[in-house]
Amino acid sequence: MVKILKKCAAVACYLFLMSLFFEFQIKKLFDVKQFLIWLLGTGLFLLPSLGEKTEKETWSQRLQRISQCGLWASFLESFLLCLAAMEQMKGTEELLSEIALCLRPVLYGVCIWTVFVEPERKYDRAESEKGGSFKEITVSESYALFEKMGLTKRECEIAILICQGMSNGEIAENLCISEATVKKHVSNIFEKLGCSKREQIRMKLFSQ
């Protein structure tokens, strides 16, 4: 949660500085009607995925899916707003400024994308200690492998973040839980996987 708030603050600060630099009123960037329509579009784009089995979906993946729907909704709304504006305008003197204002939903989507989306990380799996060819393992594949080892849903999420090199504090921030809870889960992961070090969790994953 702290990480998300930091990103929100960074985006807001950047927009404020740009408004000062280009000398425009920042309040023009927000329109309640357009924002509500954008939210409606995002919700409609999410509907097809509601019936899918997403029990293995992590919190980060869920936010990424929502952000993707928000981004596509913003593009579609902005396109239609531009078409409507061009049909209603008789002249072209104010066309550019009107089109710029119609692109506000794109701003909403890009801001949400920037705040919530984390790139899906991949890990290199070595075939031997001496090197040789390498394969890649995705987050979803890692989740399935950890689940086969007997880990719970939350333990799978934490084990994956450990493999990404995150500390207990970073994991707690990423999953919006306390660090004490993370330590408890890490202890359970060590016990179930027969590990005593964090690096061994990664090695255990690759050995599968």
PDB file of N, CA and C in Angstrom, residues 29-42 73 77 81 104-105 107-109 111-112:
ATOM      1  N   LEU A  29      -7.745  18.946 -16.364  1.00  0.00           N
ATOM      2  CA  LEU A  29      -7.400  17.558 -16.638  1.00  0.00           C
ATOM      3  C   LEU A  29      -8.456  16.578 -16.125  1.00  0.00           C
ATOM      4  N   PHE A  30      -9.338  17.046 -15.294  1.00  0.00           N
ATOM      5  CA  PHE A  30     -10.328  16.144 -14.697  1.00  0.00           C
ATOM      6  C   PHE A  30     -11.738  16.590 -15.036  1.00  0.00           C
ATOM      7  N   ASP A  31     -12.533  15.661 -15.500  1.00  0.00           N
ATOM      8  CA  ASP A  31     -13.944  15.911 -15.793  1.00  0.00           C
ATOM      9  C   ASP A  31     -14.746  14.767 -15.179  1.00  0.00           C
ATOM     10  N   VAL A  32     -15.687  15.087 -14.319  1.00  0.00           N
ATOM     11  CA  VAL A  32     -16.435  14.071 -13.578  1.00  0.00           C
ATOM     12  C   VAL A  32     -17.193  13.142 -14.524  1.00  0.00           C
ATOM     13  N   LYS A  33     -17.860  13.705 -15.525  1.00  0.00           N
ATOM     14  CA  LYS A  33     -18.652  12.894 -16.449  1.00  0.00           C
ATOM     15  C   LYS A  33     -17.774  11.904 -17.205  1.00  0.00           C
ATOM     16  N   GLN A  34     -16.669  12.395 -17.751  1.00  0.00           N
ATOM     17  CA  GLN A  34     -15.771  11.514 -18.491  1.00  0.00           C
ATOM     18  C   GLN A  34     -15.158  10.455 -17.586  1.00  0.00           C
ATOM     19  N   PHE A  35     -14.852  10.855 -16.362  1.00  0.00           N
ATOM     20  CA  PHE A  35     -14.252   9.901 -15.418  1.00  0.00           C
ATOM     21  C   PHE A  35     -15.237   8.783 -15.074  1.00  0.00           C
ATOM     22  N   LEU A  36     -16.510   9.127 -14.864  1.00  0.00           N
ATOM     23  CA  LEU A  36     -17.515   8.115 -14.546  1.00  0.00           C
ATOM     24  C   LEU A  36     -17.750   7.176 -15.720  1.00  0.00           C
ATOM     25  N   ILE A  37     -17.749   7.734 -16.945  1.00  0.00           N
ATOM     26  CA  ILE A  37     -17.908   6.897 -18.130  1.00  0.00           C
ATOM     27  C   ILE A  37     -16.724   5.946 -18.269  1.00  0.00           C
ATOM     28  N   TRP A  38     -15.541   6.450 -17.958  1.00  0.00           N
ATOM     29  CA  TRP A  38     -14.332   5.605 -18.000  1.00  0.00           C
ATOM     30  C   TRP A  38     -14.423   4.473 -16.984  1.00  0.00           C
ATOM     31  N   LEU A  39     -14.905   4.770 -15.782  1.00  0.00           N
ATOM     32  CA  LEU A  39     -15.071   3.733 -14.766  1.00  0.00           C
ATOM     33  C   LEU A  39     -16.078   2.682 -15.232  1.00  0.00           C
ATOM     34  N   LEU A  40     -17.154   3.130 -15.870  1.00  0.00           N
ATOM     35  CA  LEU A  40     -18.156   2.201 -16.383  1.00  0.00           C
ATOM     36  C   LEU A  40     -17.552   1.291 -17.447  1.00  0.00           C
ATOM     37  N   GLY A  41     -16.774   1.874 -18.349  1.00  0.00           N
ATOM     38  CA  GLY A  41     -16.127   1.075 -19.390  1.00  0.00           C
ATOM     39  C   GLY A  41     -15.155   0.060 -18.807  1.00  0.00           C
ATOM     40  N   THR A  42     -14.404   0.473 -17.802  1.00  0.00           N
ATOM     41  CA  THR A  42     -13.466  -0.453 -17.151  1.00  0.00           C
ATOM     42  C   THR A  42     -14.206  -1.627 -16.530  1.00  0.00           C
ATOM     43  N   ALA A  73     -10.302   0.941 -21.973  1.00  0.00           N
ATOM     44  CA  ALA A  73     -11.519   1.742 -21.885  1.00  0.00           C
ATOM     45  C   ALA A  73     -11.215   3.218 -22.157  1.00  0.00           C
ATOM     46  N   GLU A  77     -12.871   5.415 -25.221  1.00  0.00           N
ATOM     47  CA  GLU A  77     -13.665   6.602 -24.896  1.00  0.00           C
ATOM     48  C   GLU A  77     -13.081   7.846 -25.554  1.00  0.00           C
ATOM     49  N   LEU A  81     -14.898  10.343 -28.206  1.00  0.00           N
ATOM     50  CA  LEU A  81     -15.049  11.761 -27.857  1.00  0.00           C
ATOM     51  C   LEU A  81     -14.473  12.656 -28.950  1.00  0.00           C
ATOM     52  N   ARG A 104      -8.508  13.348 -22.156  1.00  0.00           N
ATOM     53  CA  ARG A 104      -8.351  13.210 -20.711  1.00  0.00           C
ATOM     54  C   ARG A 104      -8.529  11.775 -20.214  1.00  0.00           C
ATOM     55  N   PRO A 105      -9.460  10.998 -20.754  1.00  0.00           N
ATOM     56  CA  PRO A 105      -9.562   9.603 -20.289  1.00  0.00           C
ATOM     57  C   PRO A 105      -8.292   8.798 -20.487  1.00  0.00           C
ATOM     58  N   LEU A 107      -5.401   9.959 -20.096  1.00  0.00           N
ATOM     59  CA  LEU A 107      -4.601  10.335 -18.928  1.00  0.00           C
ATOM     60  C   LEU A 107      -4.977   9.490 -17.724  1.00  0.00           C
ATOM     61  N   TYR A 108      -6.296   9.292 -17.511  1.00  0.00           N
ATOM     62  CA  TYR A 108      -6.726   8.487 -16.367  1.00  0.00           C
ATOM     63  C   TYR A 108      -6.158   7.071 -16.461  1.00  0.00           C
ATOM     64  N   GLY A 109      -6.286   6.478 -17.648  1.00  0.00           N
ATOM     65  CA  GLY A 109      -5.813   5.110 -17.819  1.00  0.00           C
ATOM     66  C   GLY A 109      -4.315   4.970 -17.649  1.00  0.00           C
ATOM     67  N   CYS A 111      -2.317   6.903 -15.934  1.00  0.00           N
ATOM     68  CA  CYS A 111      -1.961   7.107 -14.525  1.00  0.00           C
ATOM     69  C   CYS A 111      -2.215   5.833 -13.718  1.00  0.00           C
ATOM     70  N   ILE A 112      -3.366   5.203 -13.930  1.00  0.00           N
ATOM     71  CA  ILE A 112      -3.672   3.966 -13.217  1.00  0.00           C
ATOM     72  C   ILE A 112      -2.673   2.880 -13.589  1.00  0.00           C
TER      73      ILE A 112
END
